Amino acid sequence: MTSNDPAIEALIEKFGYKLTDSRRTLLQNAVNARTRHFTFVLEDLKDQHNISAIIRTSEVFGFQDVHIIEELNSYQISRAILKGSYKWMDIYRYKKRINCLKHLKSRGYRIAVASTAAEESLYEMDFSEPTAFYMGSETMGNHADTLAAADCRFRIPQHGLTESMNVSVCAGVIMAALNGWLAKEGRERYALNGEERAELLATFFERSAVGVDQNSPLHFMD
């Protein structure tokens, strides 16, 4: 994997030299499987366990970015739940929900929200368009401004008597469906482009070799 940016190439060489062949191959394979075609937005979630569980599951399924809105509730990293997964992510934090929405819209994402009243099933959705899935807070659900801005609403088919699932479980169900769709359509079609992969590989090599102090996964957007 090469980059047109000499600085990125230098970082890959510098930190890759510190890693074993097997470690470099492991990180390379993870980068090749990464996608930003789908992303998740955690909208003022209260339970730190839920936030960390969604980040961890997102990393497992290869979704590189997670966006956290902290207009009402601040996020605290829970290393015990994350199990190091945040080290391989890009986590964007916003104090204002409107700034998150503007950022996602500027990058071409449609906004999707889950609703038990929606007619369209998750499994009937067209996933070909880049989509940001907004996960609403445990008590209030999605904010009214988010619902007004949503491009689509969907439901997860349920056959029991309980009205809804835990938000982190709901996110996991969605991610599993997206993973199945990517496998069917060809994950490589929705992978990062060459420059993105090279930049992410340099990041992974650095974080693996020396930690996250100089190259944090956390991005404060406002």
mmCIF file with all atom_site columns, C-alpha atoms in Angstrom:
data_model
loop_
_atom_site.group_PDB
_atom_site.id
_atom_site.type_symbol
_atom_site.label_atom_id
_atom_site.label_alt_id
_atom_site.label_comp_id
_atom_site.label_asym_id
_atom_site.label_entity_id
_atom_site.label_seq_id
_atom_site.pdbx_PDB_ins_code
_atom_site.Cartn_x
_atom_site.Cartn_y
_atom_site.Cartn_z
_atom_site.occupancy
_atom_site.B_iso_or_equiv
_atom_site.pdbx_formal_charge
_atom_site.auth_seq_id
_atom_site.auth_comp_id
_atom_site.auth_asym_id
_atom_site.auth_atom_id
_atom_site.pdbx_PDB_model_num
ATOM 1   C CA . MET A 1 1   ? 0.000   0.000   0.000  1.00 0.00 ? 1   MET A CA 1
ATOM 2   C CA . THR A 1 2   ? 1.479   3.335   -1.059 1.00 0.00 ? 2   THR A CA 1
ATOM 3   C CA . SER A 1 3   ? 0.522   6.989   -0.772 1.00 0.00 ? 3   SER A CA 1
ATOM 4   C CA . ASN A 1 4   ? 1.119   10.025  -2.953 1.00 0.00 ? 4   ASN A CA 1
ATOM 5   C CA . ASP A 1 5   ? 1.967   11.896  0.239  1.00 0.00 ? 5   ASP A CA 1
ATOM 6   C CA . PRO A 1 6   ? 5.625   11.431  1.228  1.00 0.00 ? 6   PRO A CA 1
ATOM 7   C CA . ALA A 1 7   ? 4.773   12.255  4.854  1.00 0.00 ? 7   ALA A CA 1
ATOM 8   C CA . ILE A 1 8   ? 2.305   9.342   5.033  1.00 0.00 ? 8   ILE A CA 1
ATOM 9   C CA . GLU A 1 9   ? 4.839   7.029   3.420  1.00 0.00 ? 9   GLU A CA 1
ATOM 10  C CA . ALA A 1 10  ? 7.422   8.111   5.967  1.00 0.00 ? 10  ALA A CA 1
ATOM 11  C CA . LEU A 1 11  ? 5.063   7.343   8.861  1.00 0.00 ? 11  LEU A CA 1
ATOM 12  C CA . ILE A 1 12  ? 4.251   3.891   7.464  1.00 0.00 ? 12  ILE A CA 1
ATOM 13  C CA . GLU A 1 13  ? 7.956   3.108   7.224  1.00 0.00 ? 13  GLU A CA 1
ATOM 14  C CA . LYS A 1 14  ? 8.839   4.658   10.586 1.00 0.00 ? 14  LYS A CA 1
ATOM 15  C CA . PHE A 1 15  ? 6.260   2.866   12.683 1.00 0.00 ? 15  PHE A CA 1
ATOM 16  C CA . GLY A 1 16  ? 5.946   -0.257  10.541 1.00 0.00 ? 16  GLY A CA 1
ATOM 17  C CA . TYR A 1 17  ? 9.613   -0.925  11.242 1.00 0.00 ? 17  TYR A CA 1
ATOM 18  C CA . LYS A 1 18  ? 8.730   -1.324  14.929 1.00 0.00 ? 18  LYS A CA 1
ATOM 19  C CA . LEU A 1 19  ? 6.173   -4.083  14.239 1.00 0.00 ? 19  LEU A CA 1
ATOM 20  C CA . THR A 1 20  ? 6.482   -7.755  13.389 1.00 0.00 ? 20  THR A CA 1
ATOM 21  C CA . ASP A 1 21  ? 5.528   -9.027  9.933  1.00 0.00 ? 21  ASP A CA 1
ATOM 22  C CA . SER A 1 22  ? 2.444   -10.739 11.332 1.00 0.00 ? 22  SER A CA 1
ATOM 23  C CA . ARG A 1 23  ? 1.348   -7.558  13.122 1.00 0.00 ? 23  ARG A CA 1
ATOM 24  C CA . ARG A 1 24  ? 1.745   -5.473  9.965  1.00 0.00 ? 24  ARG A CA 1
ATOM 25  C CA . THR A 1 25  ? -0.269  -8.012  7.980  1.00 0.00 ? 25  THR A CA 1
ATOM 26  C CA . LEU A 1 26  ? -3.015  -8.064  10.615 1.00 0.00 ? 26  LEU A CA 1
ATOM 27  C CA . LEU A 1 27  ? -3.331  -4.275  10.552 1.00 0.00 ? 27  LEU A CA 1
ATOM 28  C CA . GLN A 1 28  ? -3.161  -4.158  6.751  1.00 0.00 ? 28  GLN A CA 1
ATOM 29  C CA . ASN A 1 29  ? -6.030  -6.630  6.473  1.00 0.00 ? 29  ASN A CA 1
ATOM 30  C CA . ALA A 1 30  ? -8.107  -4.616  8.949  1.00 0.00 ? 30  ALA A CA 1
ATOM 31  C CA . VAL A 1 31  ? -7.531  -1.419  6.971  1.00 0.00 ? 31  VAL A CA 1
ATOM 32  C CA . ASN A 1 32  ? -8.497  -3.122  3.714  1.00 0.00 ? 32  ASN A CA 1
ATOM 33  C CA . ALA A 1 33  ? -11.826 -4.166  5.257  1.00 0.00 ? 33  ALA A CA 1
ATOM 34  C CA . ARG A 1 34  ? -12.646 -0.735  6.697  1.00 0.00 ? 34  ARG A CA 1
ATOM 35  C CA . THR A 1 35  ? -15.559 1.287   5.329  1.00 0.00 ? 35  THR A CA 1
ATOM 36  C CA . ARG A 1 36  ? -17.087 4.713   5.868  1.00 0.00 ? 36  ARG A CA 1
ATOM 37  C CA . HIS A 1 37  ? -20.083 3.940   3.688  1.00 0.00 ? 37  HIS A CA 1
ATOM 38  C CA . PHE A 1 38  ? -22.056 3.443   6.901  1.00 0.00 ? 38  PHE A CA 1
ATOM 39  C CA . THR A 1 39  ? -21.609 5.278   10.165 1.00 0.00 ? 39  THR A CA 1
ATOM 40  C CA . PHE A 1 40  ? -23.384 5.482   13.513 1.00 0.00 ? 40  PHE A CA 1
ATOM 41  C CA . VAL A 1 41  ? -24.426 8.544   15.478 1.00 0.00 ? 41  VAL A CA 1
ATOM 42  C CA . LEU A 1 42  ? -25.018 8.243   19.233 1.00 0.00 ? 42  LEU A CA 1
ATOM 43  C CA . GLU A 1 43  ? -27.443 10.978  20.160 1.00 0.00 ? 43  GLU A CA 1
ATOM 44  C CA . ASP A 1 44  ? -27.109 12.019  23.799 1.00 0.00 ? 44  ASP A CA 1
ATOM 45  C CA . LEU A 1 45  ? -26.990 8.487   25.157 1.00 0.00 ? 45  LEU A CA 1
ATOM 46  C CA . LYS A 1 46  ? -26.870 8.382   28.959 1.00 0.00 ? 46  LYS A CA 1
ATOM 47  C CA . ASP A 1 47  ? -25.480 4.933   29.631 1.00 0.00 ? 47  ASP A CA 1
ATOM 48  C CA . GLN A 1 48  ? -21.708 4.853   29.123 1.00 0.00 ? 48  GLN A CA 1
ATOM 49  C CA . HIS A 1 49  ? -21.913 1.086   28.728 1.00 0.00 ? 49  HIS A CA 1
ATOM 50  C CA . ASN A 1 50  ? -24.193 1.474   25.712 1.00 0.00 ? 50  ASN A CA 1
ATOM 51  C CA . ILE A 1 51  ? -21.919 4.028   24.063 1.00 0.00 ? 51  ILE A CA 1
ATOM 52  C CA . SER A 1 52  ? -18.805 1.930   24.555 1.00 0.00 ? 52  SER A CA 1
ATOM 53  C CA . ALA A 1 53  ? -20.584 -1.247  23.443 1.00 0.00 ? 53  ALA A CA 1
ATOM 54  C CA . ILE A 1 54  ? -21.646 0.393   20.168 1.00 0.00 ? 54  ILE A CA 1
ATOM 55  C CA . ILE A 1 55  ? -18.120 1.670   19.512 1.00 0.00 ? 55  ILE A CA 1
ATOM 56  C CA . ARG A 1 56  ? -16.698 -1.787  20.184 1.00 0.00 ? 56  ARG A CA 1
ATOM 57  C CA . THR A 1 57  ? -19.237 -3.487  17.907 1.00 0.00 ? 57  THR A CA 1
ATOM 58  C CA . SER A 1 58  ? -18.629 -0.918  15.181 1.00 0.00 ? 58  SER A CA 1
ATOM 59  C CA . GLU A 1 59  ? -14.915 -1.713  15.251 1.00 0.00 ? 59  GLU A CA 1
ATOM 60  C CA . VAL A 1 60  ? -15.611 -5.435  15.069 1.00 0.00 ? 60  VAL A CA 1
ATOM 61  C CA . PHE A 1 61  ? -17.709 -4.962  11.920 1.00 0.00 ? 61  PHE A CA 1
ATOM 62  C CA . GLY A 1 62  ? -15.172 -2.626  10.312 1.00 0.00 ? 62  GLY A CA 1
ATOM 63  C CA . PHE A 1 63  ? -17.156 0.633   10.410 1.00 0.00 ? 63  PHE A CA 1
ATOM 64  C CA . GLN A 1 64  ? -14.420 3.194   10.947 1.00 0.00 ? 64  GLN A CA 1
ATOM 65  C CA . ASP A 1 65  ? -16.284 6.244   12.280 1.00 0.00 ? 65  ASP A CA 1
ATOM 66  C CA . VAL A 1 66  ? -18.652 6.811   15.189 1.00 0.00 ? 66  VAL A CA 1
ATOM 67  C CA . HIS A 1 67  ? -20.182 10.206  15.956 1.00 0.00 ? 67  HIS A CA 1
ATOM 68  C CA . ILE A 1 68  ? -21.190 11.143  19.516 1.00 0.00 ? 68  ILE A CA 1
ATOM 69  C CA . ILE A 1 69  ? -23.525 14.039  20.266 1.00 0.00 ? 69  ILE A CA 1
ATOM 70  C CA . GLU A 1 70  ? -22.970 15.394  23.776 1.00 0.00 ? 70  GLU A CA 1
ATOM 71  C CA . GLU A 1 71  ? -25.419 18.254  23.869 1.00 0.00 ? 71  GLU A CA 1
ATOM 72  C CA . LEU A 1 72  ? -27.047 16.867  27.026 1.00 0.00 ? 72  LEU A CA 1
ATOM 73  C CA . ASN A 1 73  ? -24.795 14.038  28.202 1.00 0.00 ? 73  ASN A CA 1
ATOM 74  C CA . SER A 1 74  ? -21.001 13.885  28.148 1.00 0.00 ? 74  SER A CA 1
ATOM 75  C CA . TYR A 1 75  ? -19.160 10.767  27.084 1.00 0.00 ? 75  TYR A CA 1
ATOM 76  C CA . GLN A 1 76  ? -16.562 9.151   29.335 1.00 0.00 ? 76  GLN A CA 1
ATOM 77  C CA . ILE A 1 77  ? -14.289 6.492   27.874 1.00 0.00 ? 77  ILE A CA 1
ATOM 78  C CA . SER A 1 78  ? -14.905 3.110   29.513 1.00 0.00 ? 78  SER A CA 1
ATOM 79  C CA . ARG A 1 79  ? -11.777 1.105   28.805 1.00 0.00 ? 79  ARG A CA 1
ATOM 80  C CA . ALA A 1 80  ? -13.157 -2.004  30.520 1.00 0.00 ? 80  ALA A CA 1
ATOM 81  C CA . ILE A 1 81  ? -16.007 -2.220  28.002 1.00 0.00 ? 81  ILE A CA 1
ATOM 82  C CA . LEU A 1 82  ? -14.131 -0.934  24.959 1.00 0.00 ? 82  LEU A CA 1
ATOM 83  C CA . LYS A 1 83  ? -11.396 -3.569  25.360 1.00 0.00 ? 83  LYS A CA 1
ATOM 84  C CA . GLY A 1 84  ? -9.017  -1.376  23.331 1.00 0.00 ? 84  GLY A CA 1
ATOM 85  C CA . SER A 1 85  ? -11.386 -1.128  20.366 1.00 0.00 ? 85  SER A CA 1
ATOM 86  C CA . TYR A 1 86  ? -11.474 2.680   20.384 1.00 0.00 ? 86  TYR A CA 1
ATOM 87  C CA . LYS A 1 87  ? -7.751  2.618   19.508 1.00 0.00 ? 87  LYS A CA 1
ATOM 88  C CA . TRP A 1 88  ? -8.687  1.591   15.961 1.00 0.00 ? 88  TRP A CA 1
ATOM 89  C CA . MET A 1 89  ? -11.575 4.010   15.485 1.00 0.00 ? 89  MET A CA 1
ATOM 90  C CA . ASP A 1 90  ? -12.232 7.625   14.604 1.00 0.00 ? 90  ASP A CA 1
ATOM 91  C CA . ILE A 1 91  ? -14.628 9.004   17.212 1.00 0.00 ? 91  ILE A CA 1
ATOM 92  C CA . TYR A 1 92  ? -16.118 12.422  16.486 1.00 0.00 ? 92  TYR A CA 1
ATOM 93  C CA . ARG A 1 93  ? -17.571 14.356  19.415 1.00 0.00 ? 93  ARG A CA 1
ATOM 94  C CA . TYR A 1 94  ? -20.034 17.256  19.087 1.00 0.00 ? 94  TYR A CA 1
ATOM 95  C CA . LYS A 1 95  ? -21.457 19.659  21.642 1.00 0.00 ? 95  LYS A CA 1
ATOM 96  C CA . LYS A 1 96  ? -24.198 20.716  19.218 1.00 0.00 ? 96  LYS A CA 1
ATOM 97  C CA . ARG A 1 97  ? -26.342 18.231  17.311 1.00 0.00 ? 97  ARG A CA 1
ATOM 98  C CA . ILE A 1 98  ? -26.763 20.655  14.399 1.00 0.00 ? 98  ILE A CA 1
ATOM 99  C CA . ASN A 1 99  ? -23.004 20.618  13.808 1.00 0.00 ? 99  ASN A CA 1
ATOM 100 C CA . CYS A 1 100 ? -23.014 16.839  13.594 1.00 0.00 ? 100 CYS A CA 1
ATOM 101 C CA . LEU A 1 101 ? -25.887 16.927  11.130 1.00 0.00 ? 101 LEU A CA 1
ATOM 102 C CA . LYS A 1 102 ? -24.156 19.540  8.970  1.00 0.00 ? 102 LYS A CA 1
ATOM 103 C CA . HIS A 1 103 ? -20.920 17.555  8.995  1.00 0.00 ? 103 HIS A CA 1
ATOM 104 C CA . LEU A 1 104 ? -22.614 14.348  7.911  1.00 0.00 ? 104 LEU A CA 1
ATOM 105 C CA . LYS A 1 105 ? -24.716 16.043  5.259  1.00 0.00 ? 105 LYS A CA 1
ATOM 106 C CA . SER A 1 106 ? -21.620 17.744  3.832  1.00 0.00 ? 106 SER A CA 1
ATOM 107 C CA . ARG A 1 107 ? -20.057 14.303  3.421  1.00 0.00 ? 107 ARG A CA 1
ATOM 108 C CA . GLY A 1 108 ? -23.049 12.977  1.509  1.00 0.00 ? 108 GLY A CA 1
ATOM 109 C CA . TYR A 1 109 ? -24.735 10.868  4.180  1.00 0.00 ? 109 TYR A CA 1
ATOM 110 C CA . ARG A 1 110 ? -28.460 10.336  4.347  1.00 0.00 ? 110 ARG A CA 1
ATOM 111 C CA . ILE A 1 111 ? -29.888 10.340  7.863  1.00 0.00 ? 111 ILE A CA 1
ATOM 112 C CA . ALA A 1 112 ? -31.706 7.188   9.001  1.00 0.00 ? 112 ALA A CA 1
ATOM 113 C CA . VAL A 1 113 ? -33.649 6.664   12.230 1.00 0.00 ? 113 VAL A CA 1
ATOM 114 C CA . ALA A 1 114 ? -35.294 3.557   13.620 1.00 0.00 ? 114 ALA A CA 1
ATOM 115 C CA . SER A 1 115 ? -38.992 3.796   14.428 1.00 0.00 ? 115 SER A CA 1
ATOM 116 C CA . THR A 1 116 ? -41.448 1.129   15.504 1.00 0.00 ? 116 THR A CA 1
ATOM 117 C CA . ALA A 1 117 ? -44.083 3.030   13.492 1.00 0.00 ? 117 ALA A CA 1
ATOM 118 C CA . ALA A 1 118 ? -42.118 2.961   10.226 1.00 0.00 ? 118 ALA A CA 1
ATOM 119 C CA . GLU A 1 119 ? -43.454 0.919   7.337  1.00 0.00 ? 119 GLU A CA 1
ATOM 120 C CA . GLU A 1 120 ? -40.117 0.043   5.740  1.00 0.00 ? 120 GLU A CA 1
ATOM 121 C CA . SER A 1 121 ? -38.175 -2.818  7.294  1.00 0.00 ? 121 SER A CA 1
ATOM 122 C CA . LEU A 1 122 ? -34.431 -2.608  7.877  1.00 0.00 ? 122 LEU A CA 1
ATOM 123 C CA . TYR A 1 123 ? -34.098 -5.598  5.565  1.00 0.00 ? 123 TYR A CA 1
ATOM 124 C CA . GLU A 1 124 ? -35.953 -3.834  2.749  1.00 0.00 ? 124 GLU A CA 1
ATOM 125 C CA . MET A 1 125 ? -33.768 -0.724  2.751  1.00 0.00 ? 125 MET A CA 1
ATOM 126 C CA . ASP A 1 126 ? -31.557 0.308   -0.139 1.00 0.00 ? 126 ASP A CA 1
ATOM 127 C CA . PHE A 1 127 ? -28.086 0.540   1.387  1.00 0.00 ? 127 PHE A CA 1
ATOM 128 C CA . SER A 1 128 ? -26.296 1.703   -1.758 1.00 0.00 ? 128 SER A CA 1
ATOM 129 C CA . GLU A 1 129 ? -26.306 5.322   -0.542 1.00 0.00 ? 129 GLU A CA 1
ATOM 130 C CA . PRO A 1 130 ? -23.935 6.340   2.299  1.00 0.00 ? 130 PRO A CA 1
ATOM 131 C CA . THR A 1 131 ? -26.050 6.245   5.447  1.00 0.00 ? 131 THR A CA 1
ATOM 132 C CA . ALA A 1 132 ? -25.689 7.576   8.984  1.00 0.00 ? 132 ALA A CA 1
ATOM 133 C CA . PHE A 1 133 ? -27.779 5.633   11.492 1.00 0.00 ? 133 PHE A CA 1
ATOM 134 C CA . TYR A 1 134 ? -28.874 7.807   14.412 1.00 0.00 ? 134 TYR A CA 1
ATOM 135 C CA . MET A 1 135 ? -29.275 5.924   17.688 1.00 0.00 ? 135 MET A CA 1
ATOM 136 C CA . GLY A 1 136 ? -31.563 7.896   20.007 1.00 0.00 ? 136 GLY A CA 1
ATOM 137 C CA . SER A 1 137 ? -31.183 8.242   23.761 1.00 0.00 ? 137 SER A CA 1
ATOM 138 C CA . GLU A 1 138 ? -32.403 5.456   26.012 1.00 0.00 ? 138 GLU A CA 1
ATOM 139 C CA . THR A 1 139 ? -35.274 7.486   27.498 1.00 0.00 ? 139 THR A CA 1
ATOM 140 C CA . MET A 1 140 ? -36.176 10.150  24.922 1.00 0.00 ? 140 MET A CA 1
ATOM 141 C CA . GLY A 1 141 ? -35.305 8.493   21.632 1.00 0.00 ? 141 GLY A CA 1
ATOM 142 C CA . ASN A 1 142 ? -34.235 10.695  18.742 1.00 0.00 ? 142 ASN A CA 1
ATOM 143 C CA . HIS A 1 143 ? -34.420 14.453  19.181 1.00 0.00 ? 143 HIS A CA 1
ATOM 144 C CA . ALA A 1 144 ? -37.227 16.281  17.370 1.00 0.00 ? 144 ALA A CA 1
ATOM 145 C CA . ASP A 1 145 ? -34.690 18.129  15.202 1.00 0.00 ? 145 ASP A CA 1
ATOM 146 C CA . THR A 1 146 ? -33.184 14.817  14.133 1.00 0.00 ? 146 THR A CA 1
ATOM 147 C CA . LEU A 1 147 ? -36.567 13.356  13.268 1.00 0.00 ? 147 LEU A CA 1
ATOM 148 C CA . ALA A 1 148 ? -37.361 16.443  11.215 1.00 0.00 ? 148 ALA A CA 1
ATOM 149 C CA . ALA A 1 149 ? -34.073 16.138  9.318  1.00 0.00 ? 149 ALA A CA 1
ATOM 150 C CA . ALA A 1 150 ? -34.259 12.362  8.770  1.00 0.00 ? 150 ALA A CA 1
ATOM 151 C CA . ASP A 1 151 ? -34.183 11.190  5.175  1.00 0.00 ? 151 ASP A CA 1
ATOM 152 C CA . CYS A 1 152 ? -35.644 7.791   5.992  1.00 0.00 ? 152 CYS A CA 1
ATOM 153 C CA . ARG A 1 153 ? -37.191 5.830   8.835  1.00 0.00 ? 153 ARG A CA 1
ATOM 154 C CA . PHE A 1 154 ? -37.141 2.085   9.249  1.00 0.00 ? 154 PHE A CA 1
ATOM 155 C CA . ARG A 1 155 ? -38.242 -0.587  11.666 1.00 0.00 ? 155 ARG A CA 1
ATOM 156 C CA . ILE A 1 156 ? -36.514 -3.706  12.913 1.00 0.00 ? 156 ILE A CA 1
ATOM 157 C CA . PRO A 1 157 ? -39.040 -6.549  12.671 1.00 0.00 ? 157 PRO A CA 1
ATOM 158 C CA . GLN A 1 158 ? -39.958 -7.860  16.109 1.00 0.00 ? 158 GLN A CA 1
ATOM 159 C CA . HIS A 1 159 ? -42.165 -10.780 17.044 1.00 0.00 ? 159 HIS A CA 1
ATOM 160 C CA . GLY A 1 160 ? -42.337 -10.499 20.819 1.00 0.00 ? 160 GLY A CA 1
ATOM 161 C CA . LEU A 1 161 ? -44.358 -8.365  23.202 1.00 0.00 ? 161 LEU A CA 1
ATOM 162 C CA . THR A 1 162 ? -41.598 -6.033  24.352 1.00 0.00 ? 162 THR A CA 1
ATOM 163 C CA . GLU A 1 163 ? -41.821 -2.655  22.649 1.00 0.00 ? 163 GLU A CA 1
ATOM 164 C CA . SER A 1 164 ? -38.163 -2.063  21.923 1.00 0.00 ? 164 SER A CA 1
ATOM 165 C CA . MET A 1 165 ? -34.603 -3.345  22.264 1.00 0.00 ? 165 MET A CA 1
ATOM 166 C CA . ASN A 1 166 ? -31.686 -1.954  24.213 1.00 0.00 ? 166 ASN A CA 1
ATOM 167 C CA . VAL A 1 167 ? -29.981 0.698   22.060 1.00 0.00 ? 167 VAL A CA 1
ATOM 168 C CA . SER A 1 168 ? -26.641 -1.107  21.868 1.00 0.00 ? 168 SER A CA 1
ATOM 169 C CA . VAL A 1 169 ? -28.393 -4.341  20.888 1.00 0.00 ? 169 VAL A CA 1
ATOM 170 C CA . CYS A 1 170 ? -30.371 -2.418  18.269 1.00 0.00 ? 170 CYS A CA 1
ATOM 171 C CA . ALA A 1 171 ? -27.141 -1.016  16.841 1.00 0.00 ? 171 ALA A CA 1
ATOM 172 C CA . GLY A 1 172 ? -25.654 -4.511  16.769 1.00 0.00 ? 172 GLY A CA 1
ATOM 173 C CA . VAL A 1 173 ? -28.643 -5.871  14.834 1.00 0.00 ? 173 VAL A CA 1
ATOM 174 C CA . ILE A 1 174 ? -28.304 -3.055  12.294 1.00 0.00 ? 174 ILE A CA 1
ATOM 175 C CA . MET A 1 175 ? -24.557 -3.604  11.933 1.00 0.00 ? 175 MET A CA 1
ATOM 176 C CA . ALA A 1 176 ? -25.038 -7.327  11.373 1.00 0.00 ? 176 ALA A CA 1
ATOM 177 C CA . ALA A 1 177 ? -27.550 -6.569  8.592  1.00 0.00 ? 177 ALA A CA 1
ATOM 178 C CA . LEU A 1 178 ? -25.165 -4.071  6.997  1.00 0.00 ? 178 LEU A CA 1
ATOM 179 C CA . ASN A 1 179 ? -22.303 -6.562  7.233  1.00 0.00 ? 179 ASN A CA 1
ATOM 180 C CA . GLY A 1 180 ? -24.414 -9.165  5.443  1.00 0.00 ? 180 GLY A CA 1
ATOM 181 C CA . TRP A 1 181 ? -25.297 -6.665  2.713  1.00 0.00 ? 181 TRP A CA 1
ATOM 182 C CA . LEU A 1 182 ? -21.628 -5.729  2.233  1.00 0.00 ? 182 LEU A CA 1
ATOM 183 C CA . ALA A 1 183 ? -20.669 -9.383  1.956  1.00 0.00 ? 183 ALA A CA 1
ATOM 184 C CA . LYS A 1 184 ? -23.337 -9.926  -0.695 1.00 0.00 ? 184 LYS A CA 1
ATOM 185 C CA . GLU A 1 185 ? -22.581 -6.792  -2.712 1.00 0.00 ? 185 GLU A CA 1
ATOM 186 C CA . GLY A 1 186 ? -18.803 -7.003  -2.382 1.00 0.00 ? 186 GLY A CA 1
ATOM 187 C CA . ARG A 1 187 ? -17.228 -5.234  0.553  1.00 0.00 ? 187 ARG A CA 1
ATOM 188 C CA . GLU A 1 188 ? -14.328 -4.036  -1.584 1.00 0.00 ? 188 GLU A CA 1
ATOM 189 C CA . ARG A 1 189 ? -16.730 -1.807  -3.545 1.00 0.00 ? 189 ARG A CA 1
ATOM 190 C CA . TYR A 1 190 ? -17.381 0.238   -0.390 1.00 0.00 ? 190 TYR A CA 1
ATOM 191 C CA . ALA A 1 191 ? -13.881 0.171   1.080  1.00 0.00 ? 191 ALA A CA 1
ATOM 192 C CA . LEU A 1 192 ? -11.737 3.253   1.652  1.00 0.00 ? 192 LEU A CA 1
ATOM 193 C CA . ASN A 1 193 ? -9.929  4.672   -1.356 1.00 0.00 ? 193 ASN A CA 1
ATOM 194 C CA . GLY A 1 194 ? -6.185  4.237   -1.752 1.00 0.00 ? 194 GLY A CA 1
ATOM 195 C CA . GLU A 1 195 ? -5.143  7.445   -0.022 1.00 0.00 ? 195 GLU A CA 1
ATOM 196 C CA . GLU A 1 196 ? -7.563  6.859   2.857  1.00 0.00 ? 196 GLU A CA 1
ATOM 197 C CA . ARG A 1 197 ? -6.209  3.348   3.334  1.00 0.00 ? 197 ARG A CA 1
ATOM 198 C CA . ALA A 1 198 ? -2.606  4.540   3.354  1.00 0.00 ? 198 ALA A CA 1
ATOM 199 C CA . GLU A 1 199 ? -3.396  7.271   5.887  1.00 0.00 ? 199 GLU A CA 1
ATOM 200 C CA . LEU A 1 200 ? -5.305  4.861   8.103  1.00 0.00 ? 200 LEU A CA 1
ATOM 201 C CA . LEU A 1 201 ? -2.517  2.288   7.868  1.00 0.00 ? 201 LEU A CA 1
ATOM 202 C CA . ALA A 1 202 ? -0.014  4.895   9.044  1.00 0.00 ? 202 ALA A CA 1
ATOM 203 C CA . THR A 1 203 ? -2.360  5.688   11.932 1.00 0.00 ? 203 THR A CA 1
ATOM 204 C CA . PHE A 1 204 ? -2.777  2.022   12.857 1.00 0.00 ? 204 PHE A CA 1
ATOM 205 C CA . PHE A 1 205 ? 0.977   1.422   12.704 1.00 0.00 ? 205 PHE A CA 1
ATOM 206 C CA . GLU A 1 206 ? 1.622   4.428   14.951 1.00 0.00 ? 206 GLU A CA 1
ATOM 207 C CA . ARG A 1 207 ? -1.053  3.532   17.480 1.00 0.00 ? 207 ARG A CA 1
ATOM 208 C CA . SER A 1 208 ? 0.122   -0.064  17.567 1.00 0.00 ? 208 SER A CA 1
ATOM 209 C CA . ALA A 1 209 ? 3.767   0.914   18.018 1.00 0.00 ? 209 ALA A CA 1
ATOM 210 C CA . VAL A 1 210 ? 3.550   3.831   20.469 1.00 0.00 ? 210 VAL A CA 1
ATOM 211 C CA . GLY A 1 211 ? -0.066  4.182   21.617 1.00 0.00 ? 211 GLY A CA 1
ATOM 212 C CA . VAL A 1 212 ? -2.623  6.933   21.092 1.00 0.00 ? 212 VAL A CA 1
ATOM 213 C CA . ASP A 1 213 ? -1.091  9.872   22.951 1.00 0.00 ? 213 ASP A CA 1
ATOM 214 C CA . GLN A 1 214 ? 0.132   11.605  19.785 1.00 0.00 ? 214 GLN A CA 1
ATOM 215 C CA . ASN A 1 215 ? -2.551  10.323  17.449 1.00 0.00 ? 215 ASN A CA 1
ATOM 216 C CA . SER A 1 216 ? -5.803  10.223  19.358 1.00 0.00 ? 216 SER A CA 1
ATOM 217 C CA . PRO A 1 217 ? -8.923  8.441   18.078 1.00 0.00 ? 217 PRO A CA 1
ATOM 218 C CA . LEU A 1 218 ? -10.986 11.294  19.550 1.00 0.00 ? 218 LEU A CA 1
ATOM 219 C CA . HIS A 1 219 ? -11.846 14.278  17.355 1.00 0.00 ? 219 HIS A CA 1
ATOM 220 C CA . PHE A 1 220 ? -13.507 17.259  19.053 1.00 0.00 ? 220 PHE A CA 1
ATOM 221 C CA . MET A 1 221 ? -15.564 18.957  16.386 1.00 0.00 ? 221 MET A CA 1
ATOM 222 C CA . ASP A 1 222 ? -16.802 22.071  18.206 1.00 0.00 ? 222 ASP A CA 1
#
